[in-house]
mmCIF file of C-alpha atoms in Angstrom:
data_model
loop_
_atom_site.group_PDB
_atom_site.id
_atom_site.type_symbol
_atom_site.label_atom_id
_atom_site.label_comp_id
_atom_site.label_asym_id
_atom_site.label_seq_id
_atom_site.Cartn_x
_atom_site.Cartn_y
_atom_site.Cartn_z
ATOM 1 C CA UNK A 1 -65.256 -33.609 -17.942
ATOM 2 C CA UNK A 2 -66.110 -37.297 -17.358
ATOM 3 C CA UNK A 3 -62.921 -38.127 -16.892
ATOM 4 C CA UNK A 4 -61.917 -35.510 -14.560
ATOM 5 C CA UNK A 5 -65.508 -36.880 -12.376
ATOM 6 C CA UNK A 6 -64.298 -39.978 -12.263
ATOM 7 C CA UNK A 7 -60.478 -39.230 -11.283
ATOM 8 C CA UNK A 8 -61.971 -37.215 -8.458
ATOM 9 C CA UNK A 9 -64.491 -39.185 -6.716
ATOM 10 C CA UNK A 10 -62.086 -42.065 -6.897
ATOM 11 C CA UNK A 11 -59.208 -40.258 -4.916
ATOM 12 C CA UNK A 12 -61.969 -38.818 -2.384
ATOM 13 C CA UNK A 13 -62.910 -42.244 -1.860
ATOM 14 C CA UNK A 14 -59.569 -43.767 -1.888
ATOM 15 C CA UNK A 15 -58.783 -41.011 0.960
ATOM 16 C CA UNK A 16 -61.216 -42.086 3.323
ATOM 17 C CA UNK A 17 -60.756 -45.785 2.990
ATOM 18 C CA UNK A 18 -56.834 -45.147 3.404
ATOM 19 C CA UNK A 19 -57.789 -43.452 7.042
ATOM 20 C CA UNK A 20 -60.358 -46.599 7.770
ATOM 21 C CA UNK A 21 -57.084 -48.875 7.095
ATOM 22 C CA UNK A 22 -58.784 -50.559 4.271
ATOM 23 C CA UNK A 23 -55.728 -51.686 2.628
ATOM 24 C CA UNK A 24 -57.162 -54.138 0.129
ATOM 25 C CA UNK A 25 -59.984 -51.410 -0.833
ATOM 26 C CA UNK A 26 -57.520 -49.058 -1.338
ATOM 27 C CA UNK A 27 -55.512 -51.455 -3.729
ATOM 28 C CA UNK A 28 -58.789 -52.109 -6.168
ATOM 29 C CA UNK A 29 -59.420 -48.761 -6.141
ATOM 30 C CA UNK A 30 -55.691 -47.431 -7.208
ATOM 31 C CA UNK A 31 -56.266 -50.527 -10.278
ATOM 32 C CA UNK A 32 -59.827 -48.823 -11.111
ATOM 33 C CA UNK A 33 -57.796 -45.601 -10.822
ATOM 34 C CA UNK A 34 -55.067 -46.683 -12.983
ATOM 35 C CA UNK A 35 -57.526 -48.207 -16.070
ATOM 36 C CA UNK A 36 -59.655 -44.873 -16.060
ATOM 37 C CA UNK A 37 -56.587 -42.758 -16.529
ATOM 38 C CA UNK A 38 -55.444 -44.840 -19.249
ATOM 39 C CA UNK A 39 -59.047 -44.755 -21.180
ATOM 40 C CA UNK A 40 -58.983 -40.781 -20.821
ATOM 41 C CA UNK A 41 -55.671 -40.694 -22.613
ATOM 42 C CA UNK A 42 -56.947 -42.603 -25.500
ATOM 43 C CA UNK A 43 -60.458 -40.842 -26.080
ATOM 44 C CA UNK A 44 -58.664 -37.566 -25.760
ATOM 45 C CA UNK A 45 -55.937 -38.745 -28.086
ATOM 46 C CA UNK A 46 -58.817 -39.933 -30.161
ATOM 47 C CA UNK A 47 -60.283 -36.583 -29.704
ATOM 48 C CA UNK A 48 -57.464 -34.691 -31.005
ATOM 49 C CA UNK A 49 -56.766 -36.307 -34.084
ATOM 50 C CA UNK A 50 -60.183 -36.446 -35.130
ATOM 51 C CA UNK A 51 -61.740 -33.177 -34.060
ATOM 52 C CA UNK A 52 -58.137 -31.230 -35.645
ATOM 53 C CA UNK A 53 -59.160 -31.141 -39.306
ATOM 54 C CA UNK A 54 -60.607 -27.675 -39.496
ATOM 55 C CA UNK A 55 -62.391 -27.030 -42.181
ATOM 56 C CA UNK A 56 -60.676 -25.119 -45.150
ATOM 57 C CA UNK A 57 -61.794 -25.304 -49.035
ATOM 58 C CA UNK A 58 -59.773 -23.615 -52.047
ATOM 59 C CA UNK A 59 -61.018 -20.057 -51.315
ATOM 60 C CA UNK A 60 -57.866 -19.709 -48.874
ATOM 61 C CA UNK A 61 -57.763 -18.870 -44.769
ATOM 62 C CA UNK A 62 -60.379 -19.374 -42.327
ATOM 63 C CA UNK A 63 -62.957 -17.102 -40.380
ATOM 64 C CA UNK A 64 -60.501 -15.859 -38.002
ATOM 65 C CA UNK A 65 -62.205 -18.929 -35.544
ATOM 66 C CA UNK A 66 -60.452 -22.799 -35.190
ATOM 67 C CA UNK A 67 -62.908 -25.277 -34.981
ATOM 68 C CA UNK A 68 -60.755 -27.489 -32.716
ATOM 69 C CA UNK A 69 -61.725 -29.036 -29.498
ATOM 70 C CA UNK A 70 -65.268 -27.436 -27.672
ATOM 71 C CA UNK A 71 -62.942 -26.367 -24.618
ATOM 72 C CA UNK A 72 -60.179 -24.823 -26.917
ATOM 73 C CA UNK A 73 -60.296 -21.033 -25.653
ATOM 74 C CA UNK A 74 -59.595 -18.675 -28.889
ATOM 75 C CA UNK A 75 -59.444 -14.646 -29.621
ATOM 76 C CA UNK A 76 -63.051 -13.961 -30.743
ATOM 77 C CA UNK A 77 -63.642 -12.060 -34.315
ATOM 78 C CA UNK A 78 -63.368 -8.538 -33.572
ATOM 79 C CA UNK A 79 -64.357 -6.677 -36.597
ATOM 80 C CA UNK A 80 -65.647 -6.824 -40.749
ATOM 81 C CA UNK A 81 -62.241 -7.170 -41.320
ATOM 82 C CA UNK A 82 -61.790 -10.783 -40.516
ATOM 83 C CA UNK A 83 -62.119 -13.171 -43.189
ATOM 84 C CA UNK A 84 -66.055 -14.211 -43.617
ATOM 85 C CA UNK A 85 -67.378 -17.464 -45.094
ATOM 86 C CA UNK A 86 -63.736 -18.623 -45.896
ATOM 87 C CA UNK A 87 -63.597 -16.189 -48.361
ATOM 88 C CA UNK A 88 -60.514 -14.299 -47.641
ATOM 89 C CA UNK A 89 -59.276 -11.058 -50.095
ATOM 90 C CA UNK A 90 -56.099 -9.607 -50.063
ATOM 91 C CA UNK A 91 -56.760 -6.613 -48.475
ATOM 92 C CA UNK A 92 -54.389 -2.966 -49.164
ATOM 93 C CA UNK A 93 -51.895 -2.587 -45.921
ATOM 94 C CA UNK A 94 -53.155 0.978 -44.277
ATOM 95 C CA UNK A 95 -50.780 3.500 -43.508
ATOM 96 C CA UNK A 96 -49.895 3.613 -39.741
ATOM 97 C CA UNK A 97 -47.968 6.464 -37.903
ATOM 98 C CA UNK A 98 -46.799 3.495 -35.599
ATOM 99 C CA UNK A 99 -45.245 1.738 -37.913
ATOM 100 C CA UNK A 100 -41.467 2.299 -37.670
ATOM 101 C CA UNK A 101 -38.480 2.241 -39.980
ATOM 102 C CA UNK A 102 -34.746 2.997 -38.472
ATOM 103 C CA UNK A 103 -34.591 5.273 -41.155
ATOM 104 C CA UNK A 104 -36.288 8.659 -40.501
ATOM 105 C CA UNK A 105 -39.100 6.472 -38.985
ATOM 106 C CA UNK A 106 -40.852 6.147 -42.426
ATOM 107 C CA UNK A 107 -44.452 4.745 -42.468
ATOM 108 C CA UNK A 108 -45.721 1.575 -44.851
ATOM 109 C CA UNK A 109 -46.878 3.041 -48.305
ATOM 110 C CA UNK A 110 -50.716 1.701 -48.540
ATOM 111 C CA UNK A 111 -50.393 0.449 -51.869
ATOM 112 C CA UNK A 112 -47.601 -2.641 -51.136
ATOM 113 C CA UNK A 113 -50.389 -5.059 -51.858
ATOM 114 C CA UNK A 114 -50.484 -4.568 -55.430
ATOM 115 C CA UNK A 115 -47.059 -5.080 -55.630
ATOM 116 C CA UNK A 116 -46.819 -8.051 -58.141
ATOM 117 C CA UNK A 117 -44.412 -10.608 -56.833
ATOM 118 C CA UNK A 118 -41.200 -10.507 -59.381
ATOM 119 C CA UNK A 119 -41.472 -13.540 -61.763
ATOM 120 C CA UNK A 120 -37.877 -14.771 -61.043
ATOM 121 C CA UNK A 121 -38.115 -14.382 -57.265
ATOM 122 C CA UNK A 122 -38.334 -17.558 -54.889
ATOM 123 C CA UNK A 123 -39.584 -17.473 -51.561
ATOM 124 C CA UNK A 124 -39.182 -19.716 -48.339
ATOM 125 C CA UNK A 125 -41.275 -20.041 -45.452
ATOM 126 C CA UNK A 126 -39.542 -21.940 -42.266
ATOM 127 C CA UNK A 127 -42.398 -22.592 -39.289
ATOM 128 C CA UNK A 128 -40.003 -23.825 -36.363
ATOM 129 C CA UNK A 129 -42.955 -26.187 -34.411
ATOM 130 C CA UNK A 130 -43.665 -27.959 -31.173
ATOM 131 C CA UNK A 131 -47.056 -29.480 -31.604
ATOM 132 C CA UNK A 132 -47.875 -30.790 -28.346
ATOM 133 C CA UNK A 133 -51.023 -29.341 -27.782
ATOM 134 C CA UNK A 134 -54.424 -28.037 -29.668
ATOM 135 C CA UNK A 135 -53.150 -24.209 -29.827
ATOM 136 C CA UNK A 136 -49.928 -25.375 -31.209
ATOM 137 C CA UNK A 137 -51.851 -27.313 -34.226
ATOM 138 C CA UNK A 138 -54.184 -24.686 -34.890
ATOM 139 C CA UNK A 139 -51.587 -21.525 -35.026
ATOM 140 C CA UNK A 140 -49.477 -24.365 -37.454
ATOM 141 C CA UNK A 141 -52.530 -25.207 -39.661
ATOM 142 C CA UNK A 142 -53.754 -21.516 -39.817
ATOM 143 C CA UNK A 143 -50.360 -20.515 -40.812
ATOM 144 C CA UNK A 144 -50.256 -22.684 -43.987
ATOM 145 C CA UNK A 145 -53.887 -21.585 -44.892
ATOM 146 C CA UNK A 146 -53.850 -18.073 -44.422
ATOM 147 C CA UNK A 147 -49.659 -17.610 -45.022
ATOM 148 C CA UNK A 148 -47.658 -19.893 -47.034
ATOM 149 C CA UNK A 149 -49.790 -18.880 -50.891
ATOM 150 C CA UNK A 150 -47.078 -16.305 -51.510
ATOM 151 C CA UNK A 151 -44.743 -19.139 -50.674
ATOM 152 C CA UNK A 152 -43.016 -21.106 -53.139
ATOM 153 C CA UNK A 153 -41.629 -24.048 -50.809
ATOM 154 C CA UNK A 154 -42.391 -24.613 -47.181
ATOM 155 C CA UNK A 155 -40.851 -26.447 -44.652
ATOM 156 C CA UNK A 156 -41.812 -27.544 -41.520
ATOM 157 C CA UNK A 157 -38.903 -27.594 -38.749
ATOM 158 C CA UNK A 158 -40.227 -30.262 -36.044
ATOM 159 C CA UNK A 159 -38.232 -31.764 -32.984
ATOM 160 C CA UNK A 160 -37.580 -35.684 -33.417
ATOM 161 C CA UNK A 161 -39.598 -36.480 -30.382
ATOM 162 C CA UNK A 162 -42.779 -35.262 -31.284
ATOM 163 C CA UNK A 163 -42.613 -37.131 -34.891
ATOM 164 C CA UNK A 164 -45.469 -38.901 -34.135
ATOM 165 C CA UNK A 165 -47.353 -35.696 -33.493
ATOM 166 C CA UNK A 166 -46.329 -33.815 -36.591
ATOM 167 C CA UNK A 167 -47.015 -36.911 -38.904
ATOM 168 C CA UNK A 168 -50.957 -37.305 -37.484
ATOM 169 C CA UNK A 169 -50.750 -33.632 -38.580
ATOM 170 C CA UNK A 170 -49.414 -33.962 -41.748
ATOM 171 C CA UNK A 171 -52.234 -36.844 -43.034
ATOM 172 C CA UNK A 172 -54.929 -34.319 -42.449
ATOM 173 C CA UNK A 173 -52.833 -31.280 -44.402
ATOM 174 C CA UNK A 174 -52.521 -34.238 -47.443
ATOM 175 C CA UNK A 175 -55.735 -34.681 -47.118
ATOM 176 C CA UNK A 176 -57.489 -30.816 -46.535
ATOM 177 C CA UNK A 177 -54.806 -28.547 -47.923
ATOM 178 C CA UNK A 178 -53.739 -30.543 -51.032
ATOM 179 C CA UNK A 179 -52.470 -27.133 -52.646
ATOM 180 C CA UNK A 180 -49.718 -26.804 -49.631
ATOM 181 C CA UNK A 181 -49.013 -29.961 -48.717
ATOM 182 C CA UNK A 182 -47.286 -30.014 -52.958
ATOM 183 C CA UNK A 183 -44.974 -27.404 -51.637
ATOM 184 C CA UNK A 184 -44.439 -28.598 -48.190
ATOM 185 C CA UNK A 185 -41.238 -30.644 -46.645
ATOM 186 C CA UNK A 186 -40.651 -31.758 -43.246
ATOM 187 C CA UNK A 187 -37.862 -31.960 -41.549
ATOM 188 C CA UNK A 188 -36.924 -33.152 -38.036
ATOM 189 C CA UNK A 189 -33.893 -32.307 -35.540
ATOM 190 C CA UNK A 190 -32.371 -33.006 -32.401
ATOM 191 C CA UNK A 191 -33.408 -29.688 -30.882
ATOM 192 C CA UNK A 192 -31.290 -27.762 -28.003
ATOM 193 C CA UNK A 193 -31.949 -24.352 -28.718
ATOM 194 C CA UNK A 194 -35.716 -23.394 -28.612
ATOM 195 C CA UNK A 195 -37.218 -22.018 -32.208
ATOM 196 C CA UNK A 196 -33.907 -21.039 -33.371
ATOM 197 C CA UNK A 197 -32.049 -23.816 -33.656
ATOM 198 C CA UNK A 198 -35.246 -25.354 -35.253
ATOM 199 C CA UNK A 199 -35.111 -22.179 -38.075
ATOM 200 C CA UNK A 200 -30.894 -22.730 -38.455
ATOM 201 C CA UNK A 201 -30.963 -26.285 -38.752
ATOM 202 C CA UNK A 202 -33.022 -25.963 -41.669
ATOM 203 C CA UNK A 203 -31.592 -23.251 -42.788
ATOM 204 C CA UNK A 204 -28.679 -24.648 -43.153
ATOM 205 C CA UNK A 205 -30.557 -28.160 -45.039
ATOM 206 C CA UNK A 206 -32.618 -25.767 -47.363
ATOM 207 C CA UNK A 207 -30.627 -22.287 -47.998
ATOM 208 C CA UNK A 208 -27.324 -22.915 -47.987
ATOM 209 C CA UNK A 209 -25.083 -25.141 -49.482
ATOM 210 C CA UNK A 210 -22.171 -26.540 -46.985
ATOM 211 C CA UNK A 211 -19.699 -27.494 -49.146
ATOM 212 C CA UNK A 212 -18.889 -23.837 -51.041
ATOM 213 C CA UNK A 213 -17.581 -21.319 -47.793
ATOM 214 C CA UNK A 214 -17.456 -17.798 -47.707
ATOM 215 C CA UNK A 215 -14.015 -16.912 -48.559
ATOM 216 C CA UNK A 216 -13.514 -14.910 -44.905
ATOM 217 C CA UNK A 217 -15.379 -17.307 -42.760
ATOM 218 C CA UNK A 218 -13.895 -19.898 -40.789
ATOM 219 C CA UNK A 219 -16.238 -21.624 -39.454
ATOM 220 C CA UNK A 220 -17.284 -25.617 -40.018
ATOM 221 C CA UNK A 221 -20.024 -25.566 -42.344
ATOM 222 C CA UNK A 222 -20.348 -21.496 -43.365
ATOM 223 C CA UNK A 223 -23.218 -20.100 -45.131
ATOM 224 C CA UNK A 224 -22.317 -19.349 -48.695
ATOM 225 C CA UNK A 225 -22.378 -16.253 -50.088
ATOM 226 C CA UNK A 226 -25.733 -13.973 -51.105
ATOM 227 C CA UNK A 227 -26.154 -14.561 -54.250
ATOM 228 C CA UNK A 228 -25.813 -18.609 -54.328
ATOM 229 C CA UNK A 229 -29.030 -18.555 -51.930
ATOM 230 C CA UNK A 230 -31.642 -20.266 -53.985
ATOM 231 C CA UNK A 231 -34.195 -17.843 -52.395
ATOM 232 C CA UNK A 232 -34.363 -14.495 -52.466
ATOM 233 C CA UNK A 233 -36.938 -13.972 -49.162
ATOM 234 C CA UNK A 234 -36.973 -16.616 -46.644
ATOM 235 C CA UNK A 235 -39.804 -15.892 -43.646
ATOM 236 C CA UNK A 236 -38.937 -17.540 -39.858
ATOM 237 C CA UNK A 237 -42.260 -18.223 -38.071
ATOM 238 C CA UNK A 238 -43.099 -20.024 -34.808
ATOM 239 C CA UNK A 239 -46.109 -21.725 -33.611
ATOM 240 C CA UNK A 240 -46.767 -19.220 -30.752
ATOM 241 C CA UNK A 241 -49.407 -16.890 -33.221
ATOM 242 C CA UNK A 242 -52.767 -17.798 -34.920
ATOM 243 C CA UNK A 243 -52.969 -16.403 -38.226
ATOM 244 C CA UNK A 244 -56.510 -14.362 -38.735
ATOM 245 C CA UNK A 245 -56.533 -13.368 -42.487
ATOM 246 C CA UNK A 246 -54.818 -14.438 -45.483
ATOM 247 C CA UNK A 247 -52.121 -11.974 -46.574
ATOM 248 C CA UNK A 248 -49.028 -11.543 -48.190
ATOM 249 C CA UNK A 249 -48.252 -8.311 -46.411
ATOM 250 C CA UNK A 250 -44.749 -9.250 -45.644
ATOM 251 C CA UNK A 251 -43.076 -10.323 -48.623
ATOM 252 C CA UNK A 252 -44.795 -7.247 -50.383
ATOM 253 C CA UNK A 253 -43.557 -4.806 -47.738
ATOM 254 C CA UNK A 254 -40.019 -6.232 -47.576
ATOM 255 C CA UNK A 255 -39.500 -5.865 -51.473
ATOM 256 C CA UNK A 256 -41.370 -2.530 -52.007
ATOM 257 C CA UNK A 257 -39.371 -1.112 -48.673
ATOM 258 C CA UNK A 258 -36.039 -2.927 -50.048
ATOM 259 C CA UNK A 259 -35.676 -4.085 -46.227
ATOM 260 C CA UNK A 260 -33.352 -6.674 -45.287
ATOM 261 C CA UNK A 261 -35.073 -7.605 -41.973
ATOM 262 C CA UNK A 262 -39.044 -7.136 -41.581
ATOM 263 C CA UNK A 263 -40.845 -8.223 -38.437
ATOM 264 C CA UNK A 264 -44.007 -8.969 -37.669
ATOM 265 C CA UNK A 265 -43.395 -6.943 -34.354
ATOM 266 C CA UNK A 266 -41.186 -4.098 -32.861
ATOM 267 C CA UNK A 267 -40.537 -2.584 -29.101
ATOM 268 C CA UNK A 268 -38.586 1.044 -29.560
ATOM 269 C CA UNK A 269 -39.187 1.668 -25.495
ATOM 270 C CA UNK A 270 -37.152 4.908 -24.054
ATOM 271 C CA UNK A 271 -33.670 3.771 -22.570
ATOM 272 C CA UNK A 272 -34.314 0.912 -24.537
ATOM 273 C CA UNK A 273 -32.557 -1.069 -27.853
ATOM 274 C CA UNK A 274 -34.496 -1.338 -31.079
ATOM 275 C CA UNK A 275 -36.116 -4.781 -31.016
ATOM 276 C CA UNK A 276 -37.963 -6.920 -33.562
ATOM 277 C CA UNK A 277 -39.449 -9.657 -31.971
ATOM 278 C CA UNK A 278 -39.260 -13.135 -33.468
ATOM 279 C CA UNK A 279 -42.294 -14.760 -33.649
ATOM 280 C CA UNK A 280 -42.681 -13.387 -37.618
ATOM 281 C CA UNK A 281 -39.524 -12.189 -39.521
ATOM 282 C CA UNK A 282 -38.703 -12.065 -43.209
ATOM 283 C CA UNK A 283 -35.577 -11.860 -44.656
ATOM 284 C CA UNK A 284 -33.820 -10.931 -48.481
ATOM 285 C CA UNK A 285 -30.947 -12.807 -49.099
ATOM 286 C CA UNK A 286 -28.032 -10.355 -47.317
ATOM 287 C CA UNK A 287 -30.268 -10.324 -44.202
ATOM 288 C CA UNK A 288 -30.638 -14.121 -44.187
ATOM 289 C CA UNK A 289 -26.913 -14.458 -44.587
ATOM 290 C CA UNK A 290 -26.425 -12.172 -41.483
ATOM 291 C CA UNK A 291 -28.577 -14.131 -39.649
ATOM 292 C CA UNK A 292 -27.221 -17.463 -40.500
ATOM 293 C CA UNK A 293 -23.814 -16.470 -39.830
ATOM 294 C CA UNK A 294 -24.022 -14.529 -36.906
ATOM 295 C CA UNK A 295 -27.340 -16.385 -35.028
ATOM 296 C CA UNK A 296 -27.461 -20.060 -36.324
ATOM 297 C CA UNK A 297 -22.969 -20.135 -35.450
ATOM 298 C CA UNK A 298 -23.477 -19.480 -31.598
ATOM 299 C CA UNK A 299 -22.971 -22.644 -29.421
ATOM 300 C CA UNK A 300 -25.502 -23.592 -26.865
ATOM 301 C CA UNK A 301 -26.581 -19.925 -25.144
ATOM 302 C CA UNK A 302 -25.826 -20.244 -21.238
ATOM 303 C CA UNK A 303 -26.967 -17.293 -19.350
ATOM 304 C CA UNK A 304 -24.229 -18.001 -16.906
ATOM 305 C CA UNK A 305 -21.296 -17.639 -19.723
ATOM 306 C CA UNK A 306 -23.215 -15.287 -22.503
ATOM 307 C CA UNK A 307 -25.462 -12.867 -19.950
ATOM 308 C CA UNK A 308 -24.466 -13.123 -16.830
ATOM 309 C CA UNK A 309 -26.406 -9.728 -15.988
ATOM 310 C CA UNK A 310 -29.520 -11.434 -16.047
ATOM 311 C CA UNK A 311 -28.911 -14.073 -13.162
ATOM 312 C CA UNK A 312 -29.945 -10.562 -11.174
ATOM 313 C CA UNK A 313 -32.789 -9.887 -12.833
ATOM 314 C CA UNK A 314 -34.674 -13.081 -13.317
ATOM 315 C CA UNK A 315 -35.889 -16.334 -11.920
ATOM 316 C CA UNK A 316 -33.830 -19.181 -12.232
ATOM 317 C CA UNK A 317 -36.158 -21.137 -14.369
ATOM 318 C CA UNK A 318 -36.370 -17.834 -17.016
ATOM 319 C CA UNK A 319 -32.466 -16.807 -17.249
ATOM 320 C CA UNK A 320 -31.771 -19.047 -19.751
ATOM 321 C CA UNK A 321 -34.440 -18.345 -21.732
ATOM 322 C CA UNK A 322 -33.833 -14.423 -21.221
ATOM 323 C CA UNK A 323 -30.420 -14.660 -22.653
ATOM 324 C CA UNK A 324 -31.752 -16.348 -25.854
ATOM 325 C CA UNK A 325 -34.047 -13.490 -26.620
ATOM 326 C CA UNK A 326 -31.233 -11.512 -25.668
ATOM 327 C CA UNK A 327 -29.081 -13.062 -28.619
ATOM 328 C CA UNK A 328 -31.032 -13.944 -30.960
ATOM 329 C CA UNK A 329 -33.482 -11.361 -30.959
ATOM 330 C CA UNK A 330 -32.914 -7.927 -29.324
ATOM 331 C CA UNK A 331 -28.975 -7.979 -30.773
ATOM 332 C CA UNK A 332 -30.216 -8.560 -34.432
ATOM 333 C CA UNK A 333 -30.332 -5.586 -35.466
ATOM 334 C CA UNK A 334 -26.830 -4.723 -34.122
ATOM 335 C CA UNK A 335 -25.699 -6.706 -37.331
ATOM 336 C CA UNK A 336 -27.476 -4.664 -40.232
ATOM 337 C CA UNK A 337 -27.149 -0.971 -41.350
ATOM 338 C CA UNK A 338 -30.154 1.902 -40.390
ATOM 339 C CA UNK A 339 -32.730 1.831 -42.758
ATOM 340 C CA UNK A 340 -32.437 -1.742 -43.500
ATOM 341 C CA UNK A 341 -34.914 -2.925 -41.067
ATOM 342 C CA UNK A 342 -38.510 -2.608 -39.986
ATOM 343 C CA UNK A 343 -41.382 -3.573 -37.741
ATOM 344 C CA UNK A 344 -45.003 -3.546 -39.176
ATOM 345 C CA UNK A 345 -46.444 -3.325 -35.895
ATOM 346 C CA UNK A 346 -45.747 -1.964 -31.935
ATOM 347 C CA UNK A 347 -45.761 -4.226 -29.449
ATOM 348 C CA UNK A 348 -47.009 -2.436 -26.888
ATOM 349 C CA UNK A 349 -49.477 0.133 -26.844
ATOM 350 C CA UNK A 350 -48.488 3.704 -25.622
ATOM 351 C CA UNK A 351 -49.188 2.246 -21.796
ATOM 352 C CA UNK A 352 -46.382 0.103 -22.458
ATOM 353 C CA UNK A 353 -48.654 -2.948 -22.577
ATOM 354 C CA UNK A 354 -48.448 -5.501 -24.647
ATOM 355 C CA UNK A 355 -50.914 -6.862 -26.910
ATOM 356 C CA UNK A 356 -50.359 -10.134 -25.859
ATOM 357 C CA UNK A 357 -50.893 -9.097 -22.703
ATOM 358 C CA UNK A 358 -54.420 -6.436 -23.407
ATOM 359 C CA UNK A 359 -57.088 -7.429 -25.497
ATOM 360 C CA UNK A 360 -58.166 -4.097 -26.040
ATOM 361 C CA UNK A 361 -55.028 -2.885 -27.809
ATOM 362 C CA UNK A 362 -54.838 -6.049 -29.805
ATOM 363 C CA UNK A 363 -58.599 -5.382 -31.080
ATOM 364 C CA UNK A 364 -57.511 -2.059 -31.966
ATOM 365 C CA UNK A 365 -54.735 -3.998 -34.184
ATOM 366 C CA UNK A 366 -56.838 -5.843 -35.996
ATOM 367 C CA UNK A 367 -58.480 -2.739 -37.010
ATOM 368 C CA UNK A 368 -55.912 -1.670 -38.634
ATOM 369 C CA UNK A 369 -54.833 -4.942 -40.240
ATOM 370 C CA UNK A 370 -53.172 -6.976 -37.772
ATOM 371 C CA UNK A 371 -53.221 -10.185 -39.378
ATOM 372 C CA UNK A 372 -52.564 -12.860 -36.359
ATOM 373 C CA UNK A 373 -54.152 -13.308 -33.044
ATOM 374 C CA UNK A 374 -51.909 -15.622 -29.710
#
């Protein structure tokens, strides 16, 4: 707020000396200008890497609130059902009639939770981050408190330019979350294609071996088959969604439902495809092969060349990104048999909005056991 004072009155007073021709006025005051710019970036640099550490103890996920920065604007608790006094329970997954299976539109059974994790199975969670700002770190952070127990490894999927960002981030999960940061890697790429070339390229480090190639697959550097993936679930999460509660709701529905694909999120709009949105999906090995081999192999998407329907649709500045989702997400499914996939929860409410979009329908989520707020 200071800051923004000072920026202000300066320019209002560098306006009307500029119109009174005071040239050497105006040049003192662009220098005062210039130094007070350059002391805001440093106390709110300062800021952020000191005011980030939000505090967690061994009892697991947070209170549903991120004590971040005063101005940082979050999703308020909405119920009993968020976690209270970081003391977080694994809570039963209700039964829905909104939740959706391709297959005869079957509902989640409520008792998944108690579904012991097998003793030889090996898990993988894959957060594809861009941590250039306070919502980013706090959706990261409450991800690995509230997520990645169920998780045997974890790996963080940064681009190179922010490396500086991610490691500031890192010293304070050493430091706080000593239990995740055992299990956690980090891994930075030369990113050109949004979250999903951050999930492929490691992927492709961390799942798959490059040297052994399917027998029918041509392509440099295939995925190998199934059953030489050292995991047998793999999850693919961005930093776009706050976790709320701690849960293992996915890995338990995937195995119990002996799904291939599970997401976090589905549309199934008339006139419409089947989609399961990406921000949370979980794979078993065969599903994370089809991915890998079908997703992580496209080239660069260009709406021009790869959807050239949408240049009609939508702005320049969102066409490329359109096509992407239209890829990488909405075809998905078009890869896997019916029955194999699943969305835990709609998207949009039966208004057709979106709970991103309505806080109403997302409070009625939580309810219900939505586990992550945006």
């Amino acid at each position: 707020i200071v800051c923004t004072i000072i920026v202000n009155t300066t320019y209002n007073i560098e306006r009307v000396l500029h119109h009174a021709n005071s040239v050497i006025s105006v040049m003192k005051l662009m220098d005062f200008l210039t130094v007070c710019l350059v002391a805001c970036g440093i106390m709110a640099s300062l800021q952020l890497i000191t005011s980030t550490i939000i505090h967690a103890d061994s009892s697991g996920c947070h209170s549903g609130e991120v004590a971040l920065l005063p101005n940082l604007v979050l999703l308020p608790r909405s119920s009993s059902h968020d976690c209270e006094h970081n003391n977080c329970t694994r809570r039963p997954h209700p039964r829905r009639n909104q939740y959706h299976q391709t297959n005869n539109n079957a509902t989640i059974d409520n008792t998944i939770a108690s579904n012991p994790k097998p003793s030889s199975h090996r898990s993988l969670m894959i957060i594809a981050i861009y941590p250039n700002s306070p919502r980013k770190i706090a959706a990261l952070w409450s991800q690995l408190e509230c997520f990645s127990q169920s998780f045997d490894d974890v790996v963080i999927s940064s681009p190179v330019h922010l490396h500086n960002e991610t490691t500031n981030f890192l010293r304070l999960v050493e430091t706080k979350l000593p239990e995740v940061w055992k299990k956690l890697k980090v891994k930075f790429y030369i990113n050109d294609r949004h979250d999903m070339g951050l999930w492929c390229d490691a992927l492709d480090d961390e799942a798959f071996s490059r040297d052994v190639p399917h027998e029918n697959d041509t392509t440099d550097n295939p995925p190998t088959d199934s059953n030489n993936i050292p995991y047998d679930e793999i999850m693919l999460i961005n930093d776009s969604i706050i976790a709320m509660e701690n849960t293992d709701v996915f890995l338990t529905t995937l195995r119990t439902n002996r799904l291939s694909l599970l997401s976090l999120n589905y549309r199934n709009e008339t006139n419409r495809k089947y989609w399961l949105e990406s921000p949370l999906r979980v794979f078993d090995r065969k599903g994370i092969r089809l991915f890998s081999r079908n997703i992580c192999r496209m080239r660069s998407i260009r709406w021009r060349r790869d959807c050239p329907h949408v240049g009609k649709i939508y702005r320049p500045s969102e066409r490329d990104k359109r096509c992407v989702v239209e890829r990488t997400e909405i075809d998905l499914v078009d890869y896997f048999e019916e029955g194999e996939v699943m969305g835990l929860f709609s998207a949009t409410n039966e208004k057709g909005e979106a709970w991103i979009d309505t806080i109403e329908y997302w409070e009625y989520l939580r309810g219900v056991g939505f586990p992550v707020g945006k």
